[in-house]
PDB file of C-alpha atoms in Angstrom:
ATOM      1  CA  UNK A   1       0.012   0.009   0.000  1.00  0.00           C
ATOM      2  CA  UNK A   2       1.528   3.217  -1.174  1.00  0.00           C
ATOM      3  CA  UNK A   3       1.773   6.117   1.364  1.00  0.00           C
ATOM      4  CA  UNK A   4       0.956   9.357  -0.427  1.00  0.00           C
ATOM      5  CA  UNK A   5       1.364  11.687   2.530  1.00  0.00           C
ATOM      6  CA  UNK A   6       2.681  11.610   6.165  1.00  0.00           C
ATOM      7  CA  UNK A   7       2.373  14.197   8.874  1.00  0.00           C
ATOM      8  CA  UNK A   8       4.452  13.797  11.925  1.00  0.00           C
ATOM      9  CA  UNK A   9       3.349  14.589  15.424  1.00  0.00           C
ATOM     10  CA  UNK A  10       6.531  14.586  17.541  1.00  0.00           C
ATOM     11  CA  UNK A  11       8.912  11.600  17.373  1.00  0.00           C
ATOM     12  CA  UNK A  12       6.478   8.751  17.850  1.00  0.00           C
ATOM     13  CA  UNK A  13       3.245   9.443  16.052  1.00  0.00           C
ATOM     14  CA  UNK A  14       2.321   9.832  12.418  1.00  0.00           C
ATOM     15  CA  UNK A  15      -0.809  10.288  10.311  1.00  0.00           C
ATOM     16  CA  UNK A  16      -0.576   8.605   6.922  1.00  0.00           C
ATOM     17  CA  UNK A  17      -2.773   8.598   3.813  1.00  0.00           C
ATOM     18  CA  UNK A  18      -2.631   5.955   1.120  1.00  0.00           C
ATOM     19  CA  UNK A  19      -3.122   5.778  -2.606  1.00  0.00           C
ATOM     20  CA  UNK A  20      -6.786   4.899  -3.371  1.00  0.00           C
ATOM     21  CA  UNK A  21      -7.862   5.500   0.232  1.00  0.00           C
ATOM     22  CA  UNK A  22      -7.786   9.329   0.390  1.00  0.00           C
ATOM     23  CA  UNK A  23     -10.678   9.423   3.049  1.00  0.00           C
ATOM     24  CA  UNK A  24      -9.030   6.866   5.370  1.00  0.00           C
ATOM     25  CA  UNK A  25      -6.380   8.262   7.804  1.00  0.00           C
ATOM     26  CA  UNK A  26      -3.915   5.865   9.446  1.00  0.00           C
ATOM     27  CA  UNK A  27      -2.847   6.966  12.911  1.00  0.00           C
ATOM     28  CA  UNK A  28       0.403   5.170  13.475  1.00  0.00           C
ATOM     29  CA  UNK A  29       2.074   4.523  16.938  1.00  0.00           C
ATOM     30  CA  UNK A  30       5.825   4.279  16.475  1.00  0.00           C
ATOM     31  CA  UNK A  31       7.890   4.081  19.494  1.00  0.00           C
ATOM     32  CA  UNK A  32       9.762   0.817  18.808  1.00  0.00           C
ATOM     33  CA  UNK A  33      12.423   0.854  21.419  1.00  0.00           C
ATOM     34  CA  UNK A  34       9.682   0.841  24.138  1.00  0.00           C
ATOM     35  CA  UNK A  35       7.012  -1.309  22.311  1.00  0.00           C
ATOM     36  CA  UNK A  36       4.895   1.830  22.083  1.00  0.00           C
ATOM     37  CA  UNK A  37       4.801   2.436  25.765  1.00  0.00           C
ATOM     38  CA  UNK A  38       2.929   5.753  26.184  1.00  0.00           C
ATOM     39  CA  UNK A  39       5.420   8.420  27.587  1.00  0.00           C
ATOM     40  CA  UNK A  40       4.364  11.988  28.326  1.00  0.00           C
ATOM     41  CA  UNK A  41       5.702  13.099  24.906  1.00  0.00           C
ATOM     42  CA  UNK A  42       3.891  10.335  23.050  1.00  0.00           C
ATOM     43  CA  UNK A  43       0.596  11.032  24.935  1.00  0.00           C
ATOM     44  CA  UNK A  44       0.877  14.736  23.872  1.00  0.00           C
ATOM     45  CA  UNK A  45       1.483  13.608  20.319  1.00  0.00           C
ATOM     46  CA  UNK A  46      -1.522  11.232  20.216  1.00  0.00           C
ATOM     47  CA  UNK A  47      -3.676  14.118  21.493  1.00  0.00           C
ATOM     48  CA  UNK A  48      -2.375  16.590  18.934  1.00  0.00           C
ATOM     49  CA  UNK A  49      -2.824  14.082  16.143  1.00  0.00           C
ATOM     50  CA  UNK A  50      -6.375  13.438  17.189  1.00  0.00           C
ATOM     51  CA  UNK A  51      -7.120  17.187  17.256  1.00  0.00           C
ATOM     52  CA  UNK A  52      -5.894  17.562  13.728  1.00  0.00           C
ATOM     53  CA  UNK A  53      -7.801  14.589  12.525  1.00  0.00           C
ATOM     54  CA  UNK A  54     -11.079  15.830  14.112  1.00  0.00           C
ATOM     55  CA  UNK A  55     -10.703  19.033  12.421  1.00  0.00           C
ATOM     56  CA  UNK A  56     -10.163  17.559   8.958  1.00  0.00           C
ATOM     57  CA  UNK A  57     -13.582  17.115   7.116  1.00  0.00           C
ATOM     58  CA  UNK A  58     -11.800  14.928   4.520  1.00  0.00           C
ATOM     59  CA  UNK A  59     -11.168  12.109   6.994  1.00  0.00           C
ATOM     60  CA  UNK A  60     -14.155   9.765   7.100  1.00  0.00           C
ATOM     61  CA  UNK A  61     -12.532   6.911   8.978  1.00  0.00           C
ATOM     62  CA  UNK A  62      -9.399   6.673  11.161  1.00  0.00           C
ATOM     63  CA  UNK A  63      -7.390   3.431  11.542  1.00  0.00           C
ATOM     64  CA  UNK A  64      -5.111   3.215  14.589  1.00  0.00           C
ATOM     65  CA  UNK A  65      -2.083   1.021  13.877  1.00  0.00           C
ATOM     66  CA  UNK A  66       1.272   0.180  15.209  1.00  0.00           C
ATOM     67  CA  UNK A  67       4.648  -0.015  13.405  1.00  0.00           C
ATOM     68  CA  UNK A  68       6.085  -2.389  16.070  1.00  0.00           C
ATOM     69  CA  UNK A  69       6.112  -5.979  14.807  1.00  0.00           C
ATOM     70  CA  UNK A  70       5.426  -7.530  18.208  1.00  0.00           C
ATOM     71  CA  UNK A  71       3.208  -5.067  19.994  1.00  0.00           C
ATOM     72  CA  UNK A  72       0.231  -2.669  19.434  1.00  0.00           C
ATOM     73  CA  UNK A  73       1.036  -0.838  22.719  1.00  0.00           C
ATOM     74  CA  UNK A  74       2.140  -2.127  26.108  1.00  0.00           C
ATOM     75  CA  UNK A  75       0.451   0.734  27.962  1.00  0.00           C
ATOM     76  CA  UNK A  76       1.844   3.571  30.101  1.00  0.00           C
ATOM     77  CA  UNK A  77       5.557   4.129  30.251  1.00  0.00           C
ATOM     78  CA  UNK A  78       6.271   2.723  33.758  1.00  0.00           C
ATOM     79  CA  UNK A  79       9.902   3.576  33.575  1.00  0.00           C
ATOM     80  CA  UNK A  80       9.082   7.180  33.161  1.00  0.00           C
ATOM     81  CA  UNK A  81       6.351   6.905  35.866  1.00  0.00           C
ATOM     82  CA  UNK A  82       8.847   5.528  38.278  1.00  0.00           C
ATOM     83  CA  UNK A  83      10.875   8.618  38.074  1.00  0.00           C
ATOM     84  CA  UNK A  84       8.003  10.985  38.894  1.00  0.00           C
ATOM     85  CA  UNK A  85       7.374  12.572  42.194  1.00  0.00           C
ATOM     86  CA  UNK A  86       3.759  12.553  43.369  1.00  0.00           C
ATOM     87  CA  UNK A  87       3.427  16.230  42.194  1.00  0.00           C
ATOM     88  CA  UNK A  88       4.765  15.340  38.761  1.00  0.00           C
ATOM     89  CA  UNK A  89       2.391  12.351  38.480  1.00  0.00           C
ATOM     90  CA  UNK A  90      -0.568  14.722  39.261  1.00  0.00           C
ATOM     91  CA  UNK A  91       0.661  17.237  36.692  1.00  0.00           C
ATOM     92  CA  UNK A  92       1.104  14.579  34.028  1.00  0.00           C
ATOM     93  CA  UNK A  93      -2.436  13.114  34.447  1.00  0.00           C
ATOM     94  CA  UNK A  94      -4.234  15.632  32.176  1.00  0.00           C
ATOM     95  CA  UNK A  95      -1.730  15.013  29.422  1.00  0.00           C
ATOM     96  CA  UNK A  96      -2.197  11.221  29.685  1.00  0.00           C
ATOM     97  CA  UNK A  97      -6.001  11.548  29.830  1.00  0.00           C
ATOM     98  CA  UNK A  98      -5.918  13.818  26.648  1.00  0.00           C
ATOM     99  CA  UNK A  99      -4.430  11.075  24.671  1.00  0.00           C
ATOM    100  CA  UNK A 100      -7.209   8.495  25.414  1.00  0.00           C
ATOM    101  CA  UNK A 101     -10.008  10.980  25.259  1.00  0.00           C
ATOM    102  CA  UNK A 102      -8.542  12.220  22.009  1.00  0.00           C
ATOM    103  CA  UNK A 103      -9.069   8.875  20.381  1.00  0.00           C
ATOM    104  CA  UNK A 104     -12.370   8.221  22.108  1.00  0.00           C
ATOM    105  CA  UNK A 105     -13.893  11.685  20.930  1.00  0.00           C
ATOM    106  CA  UNK A 106     -12.782  11.393  17.263  1.00  0.00           C
ATOM    107  CA  UNK A 107     -15.951  12.254  15.445  1.00  0.00           C
ATOM    108  CA  UNK A 108     -15.597   9.737  12.613  1.00  0.00           C
ATOM    109  CA  UNK A 109     -15.607   6.044  12.835  1.00  0.00           C
ATOM    110  CA  UNK A 110     -12.390   4.448  14.243  1.00  0.00           C
ATOM    111  CA  UNK A 111     -10.836   1.066  13.910  1.00  0.00           C
ATOM    112  CA  UNK A 112      -7.960  -0.382  15.910  1.00  0.00           C
ATOM    113  CA  UNK A 113      -5.581  -2.797  14.244  1.00  0.00           C
ATOM    114  CA  UNK A 114      -4.128  -4.959  17.055  1.00  0.00           C
ATOM    115  CA  UNK A 115      -1.356  -7.465  16.953  1.00  0.00           C
ATOM    116  CA  UNK A 116       0.948  -8.769  19.650  1.00  0.00           C
ATOM    117  CA  UNK A 117       0.593  -7.093  23.110  1.00  0.00           C
ATOM    118  CA  UNK A 118      -2.207  -4.523  23.691  1.00  0.00           C
ATOM    119  CA  UNK A 119      -1.983  -4.166  27.426  1.00  0.00           C
ATOM    120  CA  UNK A 120      -3.162  -1.601  29.953  1.00  0.00           C
ATOM    121  CA  UNK A 121      -3.322   1.746  28.314  1.00  0.00           C
ATOM    122  CA  UNK A 122      -2.535  -0.018  25.017  1.00  0.00           C
ATOM    123  CA  UNK A 123      -5.622  -1.950  25.205  1.00  0.00           C
ATOM    124  CA  UNK A 124      -7.549   1.259  26.403  1.00  0.00           C
ATOM    125  CA  UNK A 125      -6.553   3.014  23.181  1.00  0.00           C
ATOM    126  CA  UNK A 126      -8.069   0.144  21.248  1.00  0.00           C
ATOM    127  CA  UNK A 127     -11.153   0.141  23.342  1.00  0.00           C
ATOM    128  CA  UNK A 128     -11.538   3.870  22.667  1.00  0.00           C
ATOM    129  CA  UNK A 129     -12.118   2.870  18.915  1.00  0.00           C
ATOM    130  CA  UNK A 130     -15.446   1.747  17.514  1.00  0.00           C
ATOM    131  CA  UNK A 131     -14.166  -1.567  16.038  1.00  0.00           C
ATOM    132  CA  UNK A 132     -11.145  -3.701  17.019  1.00  0.00           C
ATOM    133  CA  UNK A 133      -9.572  -5.907  14.352  1.00  0.00           C
ATOM    134  CA  UNK A 134      -7.040  -8.320  15.910  1.00  0.00           C
ATOM    135  CA  UNK A 135      -4.728 -10.963  14.473  1.00  0.00           C
ATOM    136  CA  UNK A 136      -3.870 -14.330  15.854  1.00  0.00           C
ATOM    137  CA  UNK A 137      -0.915 -13.001  17.840  1.00  0.00           C
ATOM    138  CA  UNK A 138      -2.944 -10.469  19.840  1.00  0.00           C
ATOM    139  CA  UNK A 139      -2.723 -10.627  23.657  1.00  0.00           C
ATOM    140  CA  UNK A 140      -5.014  -8.110  25.396  1.00  0.00           C
ATOM    141  CA  UNK A 141      -5.651  -7.185  28.935  1.00  0.00           C
ATOM    142  CA  UNK A 142      -5.892  -4.572  31.701  1.00  0.00           C
ATOM    143  CA  UNK A 143      -3.236  -5.515  34.226  1.00  0.00           C
ATOM    144  CA  UNK A 144      -3.095  -2.290  36.185  1.00  0.00           C
ATOM    145  CA  UNK A 145      -4.169  -3.639  39.548  1.00  0.00           C
ATOM    146  CA  UNK A 146      -1.075  -5.805  39.437  1.00  0.00           C
ATOM    147  CA  UNK A 147       1.114  -2.692  39.747  1.00  0.00           C
ATOM    148  CA  UNK A 148      -1.099  -1.030  42.367  1.00  0.00           C
ATOM    149  CA  UNK A 149      -3.253   1.337  40.074  1.00  0.00           C
ATOM    150  CA  UNK A 150      -6.487   0.963  38.137  1.00  0.00           C
ATOM    151  CA  UNK A 151      -7.307   1.235  34.418  1.00  0.00           C
ATOM    152  CA  UNK A 152      -7.157   4.901  34.135  1.00  0.00           C
ATOM    153  CA  UNK A 153      -7.478   5.435  30.353  1.00  0.00           C
ATOM    154  CA  UNK A 154     -11.100   4.599  30.172  1.00  0.00           C
ATOM    155  CA  UNK A 155     -10.823   0.889  30.811  1.00  0.00           C
ATOM    156  CA  UNK A 156     -13.161   0.594  33.728  1.00  0.00           C
ATOM    157  CA  UNK A 157     -15.891   2.235  31.687  1.00  0.00           C
ATOM    158  CA  UNK A 158     -15.354   1.112  28.140  1.00  0.00           C
ATOM    159  CA  UNK A 159     -14.693  -2.631  28.990  1.00  0.00           C
ATOM    160  CA  UNK A 160     -18.083  -3.250  30.753  1.00  0.00           C
ATOM    161  CA  UNK A 161     -19.813  -1.581  27.809  1.00  0.00           C
ATOM    162  CA  UNK A 162     -18.374  -4.223  25.652  1.00  0.00           C
ATOM    163  CA  UNK A 163     -18.553  -7.419  27.719  1.00  0.00           C
ATOM    164  CA  UNK A 164     -20.828  -6.651  30.752  1.00  0.00           C
ATOM    165  CA  UNK A 165     -19.980  -5.614  34.326  1.00  0.00           C
ATOM    166  CA  UNK A 166     -19.195  -9.134  35.641  1.00  0.00           C
ATOM    167  CA  UNK A 167     -17.012 -10.223  32.924  1.00  0.00           C
ATOM    168  CA  UNK A 168     -15.130  -6.846  33.043  1.00  0.00           C
ATOM    169  CA  UNK A 169     -14.756  -7.172  36.821  1.00  0.00           C
ATOM    170  CA  UNK A 170     -13.175 -10.646  36.453  1.00  0.00           C
ATOM    171  CA  UNK A 171     -10.751  -9.366  33.872  1.00  0.00           C
ATOM    172  CA  UNK A 172      -9.736  -6.203  35.748  1.00  0.00           C
ATOM    173  CA  UNK A 173      -9.516  -7.809  39.087  1.00  0.00           C
ATOM    174  CA  UNK A 174      -7.377 -10.849  38.001  1.00  0.00           C
ATOM    175  CA  UNK A 175      -5.231  -8.621  35.727  1.00  0.00           C
ATOM    176  CA  UNK A 176      -5.020 -11.527  33.366  1.00  0.00           C
ATOM    177  CA  UNK A 177      -3.867 -11.467  29.841  1.00  0.00           C
ATOM    178  CA  UNK A 178      -6.219 -12.834  27.156  1.00  0.00           C
ATOM    179  CA  UNK A 179      -4.997 -14.428  23.960  1.00  0.00           C
ATOM    180  CA  UNK A 180      -6.558 -13.781  20.529  1.00  0.00           C
ATOM    181  CA  UNK A 181      -9.100 -16.646  20.227  1.00  0.00           C
ATOM    182  CA  UNK A 182     -10.520 -16.125  23.754  1.00  0.00           C
ATOM    183  CA  UNK A 183     -10.506 -12.446  23.247  1.00  0.00           C
ATOM    184  CA  UNK A 184     -12.724 -12.815  20.128  1.00  0.00           C
ATOM    185  CA  UNK A 185     -14.916 -15.303  22.100  1.00  0.00           C
ATOM    186  CA  UNK A 186     -15.443 -12.879  24.922  1.00  0.00           C
ATOM    187  CA  UNK A 187     -16.033  -9.867  22.682  1.00  0.00           C
ATOM    188  CA  UNK A 188     -12.853  -8.119  23.713  1.00  0.00           C
ATOM    189  CA  UNK A 189     -12.037  -7.677  20.008  1.00  0.00           C
ATOM    190  CA  UNK A 190     -14.591  -7.803  17.141  1.00  0.00           C
ATOM    191  CA  UNK A 191     -12.758  -9.402  14.235  1.00  0.00           C
ATOM    192  CA  UNK A 192      -9.984 -12.066  14.284  1.00  0.00           C
ATOM    193  CA  UNK A 193      -7.696 -12.404  11.217  1.00  0.00           C
ATOM    194  CA  UNK A 194      -4.627 -14.341  10.327  1.00  0.00           C
ATOM    195  CA  UNK A 195      -1.359 -13.318  11.896  1.00  0.00           C
ATOM    196  CA  UNK A 196       0.168 -10.246  10.200  1.00  0.00           C
ATOM    197  CA  UNK A 197      -3.060  -9.155   8.580  1.00  0.00           C
ATOM    198  CA  UNK A 198      -4.533  -6.912  11.276  1.00  0.00           C
ATOM    199  CA  UNK A 199      -3.473  -3.643   9.508  1.00  0.00           C
ATOM    200  CA  UNK A 200      -4.376  -4.679   6.080  1.00  0.00           C
ATOM    201  CA  UNK A 201      -7.814  -5.863   7.077  1.00  0.00           C
ATOM    202  CA  UNK A 202      -8.568  -2.867   9.298  1.00  0.00           C
ATOM    203  CA  UNK A 203      -7.521  -0.518   6.450  1.00  0.00           C
ATOM    204  CA  UNK A 204      -9.807  -2.484   4.083  1.00  0.00           C
ATOM    205  CA  UNK A 205     -12.696  -2.252   6.493  1.00  0.00           C
ATOM    206  CA  UNK A 206     -12.024   1.438   6.926  1.00  0.00           C
ATOM    207  CA  UNK A 207     -12.196   1.885   3.078  1.00  0.00           C
ATOM    208  CA  UNK A 208     -15.604   0.110   2.971  1.00  0.00           C
ATOM    209  CA  UNK A 209     -16.894   2.437   5.710  1.00  0.00           C
ATOM    210  CA  UNK A 210     -15.427   5.536   4.048  1.00  0.00           C
ATOM    211  CA  UNK A 211     -17.404   4.822   0.775  1.00  0.00           C
ATOM    212  CA  UNK A 212     -20.460   6.087   2.676  1.00  0.00           C
ATOM    213  CA  UNK A 213     -21.573   9.629   3.443  1.00  0.00           C
ATOM    214  CA  UNK A 214     -19.240  11.432   5.718  1.00  0.00           C
ATOM    215  CA  UNK A 215     -22.088  13.310   7.261  1.00  0.00           C
ATOM    216  CA  UNK A 216     -24.100  10.177   7.846  1.00  0.00           C
ATOM    217  CA  UNK A 217     -21.121   8.456   9.360  1.00  0.00           C
ATOM    218  CA  UNK A 218     -20.353  11.123  11.881  1.00  0.00           C
ATOM    219  CA  UNK A 219     -24.093  11.470  12.841  1.00  0.00           C
ATOM    220  CA  UNK A 220     -24.447   7.777  13.125  1.00  0.00           C
ATOM    221  CA  UNK A 221     -21.432   7.587  15.508  1.00  0.00           C
ATOM    222  CA  UNK A 222     -22.765  10.497  17.637  1.00  0.00           C
ATOM    223  CA  UNK A 223     -26.189   8.794  17.987  1.00  0.00           C
ATOM    224  CA  UNK A 224     -24.506   5.437  18.860  1.00  0.00           C
ATOM    225  CA  UNK A 225     -22.179   7.095  21.460  1.00  0.00           C
ATOM    226  CA  UNK A 226     -24.656   9.411  23.018  1.00  0.00           C
ATOM    227  CA  UNK A 227     -27.605   6.992  23.051  1.00  0.00           C
ATOM    228  CA  UNK A 228     -25.571   4.164  24.710  1.00  0.00           C
ATOM    229  CA  UNK A 229     -26.923   3.466  28.242  1.00  0.00           C
ATOM    230  CA  UNK A 230     -29.974   5.676  27.974  1.00  0.00           C
ATOM    231  CA  UNK A 231     -33.370   4.246  28.302  1.00  0.00           C
ATOM    232  CA  UNK A 232     -35.217   3.532  24.987  1.00  0.00           C
ATOM    233  CA  UNK A 233     -37.354   6.686  24.923  1.00  0.00           C
ATOM    234  CA  UNK A 234     -34.304   8.972  25.559  1.00  0.00           C
ATOM    235  CA  UNK A 235     -32.146   7.004  23.162  1.00  0.00           C
ATOM    236  CA  UNK A 236     -34.772   7.511  20.370  1.00  0.00           C
ATOM    237  CA  UNK A 237     -34.715  11.186  21.026  1.00  0.00           C
ATOM    238  CA  UNK A 238     -30.941  11.180  20.578  1.00  0.00           C
ATOM    239  CA  UNK A 239     -31.408   9.247  17.315  1.00  0.00           C
ATOM    240  CA  UNK A 240     -34.088  11.783  16.116  1.00  0.00           C
ATOM    241  CA  UNK A 241     -31.827  14.669  16.737  1.00  0.00           C
ATOM    242  CA  UNK A 242     -29.121  12.916  14.710  1.00  0.00           C
ATOM    243  CA  UNK A 243     -31.540  12.220  11.974  1.00  0.00           C
ATOM    244  CA  UNK A 244     -32.626  15.941  11.840  1.00  0.00           C
ATOM    245  CA  UNK A 245     -28.888  16.929  11.588  1.00  0.00           C
ATOM    246  CA  UNK A 246     -28.539  14.943   8.298  1.00  0.00           C
ATOM    247  CA  UNK A 247     -32.071  14.874   6.846  1.00  0.00           C
ATOM    248  CA  UNK A 248     -31.623  18.221   4.995  1.00  0.00           C
ATOM    249  CA  UNK A 249     -27.948  17.807   4.177  1.00  0.00           C
ATOM    250  CA  UNK A 250     -26.205  17.946   0.785  1.00  0.00           C
ATOM    251  CA  UNK A 251     -25.157  14.296   1.425  1.00  0.00           C
ATOM    252  CA  UNK A 252     -28.686  13.148   1.880  1.00  0.00           C
ATOM    253  CA  UNK A 253     -29.820  14.823  -1.381  1.00  0.00           C
ATOM    254  CA  UNK A 254     -26.858  13.263  -3.219  1.00  0.00           C
ATOM    255  CA  UNK A 255     -27.408   9.848  -1.637  1.00  0.00           C
ATOM    256  CA  UNK A 256     -31.107   9.717  -2.762  1.00  0.00           C
ATOM    257  CA  UNK A 257     -30.318  11.054  -6.266  1.00  0.00           C
ATOM    258  CA  UNK A 258     -27.493   8.664  -6.747  1.00  0.00           C
ATOM    259  CA  UNK A 259     -29.631   5.669  -5.729  1.00  0.00           C
ATOM    260  CA  UNK A 260     -32.482   6.654  -8.098  1.00  0.00           C
ATOM    261  CA  UNK A 261     -29.975   7.313 -10.924  1.00  0.00           C
ATOM    262  CA  UNK A 262     -28.168   3.963 -10.260  1.00  0.00           C
ATOM    263  CA  UNK A 263     -24.743   5.542  -9.835  1.00  0.00           C
ATOM    264  CA  UNK A 264     -22.114   5.924  -7.185  1.00  0.00           C
ATOM    265  CA  UNK A 265     -22.655   9.025  -4.980  1.00  0.00           C
ATOM    266  CA  UNK A 266     -20.286  11.927  -4.929  1.00  0.00           C
ATOM    267  CA  UNK A 267     -20.453  13.064  -1.447  1.00  0.00           C
ATOM    268  CA  UNK A 268     -20.362  16.747  -0.907  1.00  0.00           C
ATOM    269  CA  UNK A 269     -19.609  16.117   2.811  1.00  0.00           C
ATOM    270  CA  UNK A 270     -22.113  18.764   4.045  1.00  0.00           C
TER     271      UNK A 270
END
């Protein structure tokens, strides 16, 4: 797959575009010497990349990948954390949170391509995405209680939304690592592919999503996110508000016209 452009965010994060997939952005984690452990600098870069992606109307789908062959991300940089005073840890917390919420709050559909280790904050970055594609080498988990903390990048909230409260409690309290086949069975990941194909399959899935209306995609994601956990009546009000936001859009007019004219739509994105 040919990279047509790359924008760097610090030393460890890049956003790439590919030939033939101009509406799919690849957000690449690349700190190979530390298996993508999230340092303060890397967290800052992830947040900055997400801010840029969220402001780009040409991005219809974002795929979160890793350039490390044996890991997606092993979580927080514990070597760096070990050097912090209590005051420094408190000051670093908003920077760390901004990385995870940056991915979580991206307005377009997001896909994580996971291989190897996705542990702690690494798995939380994947959980912040809408869909997780994992290959056969994937090992996921939230082991934070084994080092005296808790999942603090959204794990205690995102995991039970995926697998239910009791299953999430078992996984968090035991701090156990889950290999790919069981992870798929439990719903910790959504698609399981052959070893080495997670990135390729995630980008292909992103391309299929990106063929659809950018206005529709963002509104559908907003309705899914805001409606989750509400009672049915309240959820339907969220859905109705999202419908009203797209019903009179240029994308809706083009979509209906293209359907009736039996042609591919040319989305105006507005």
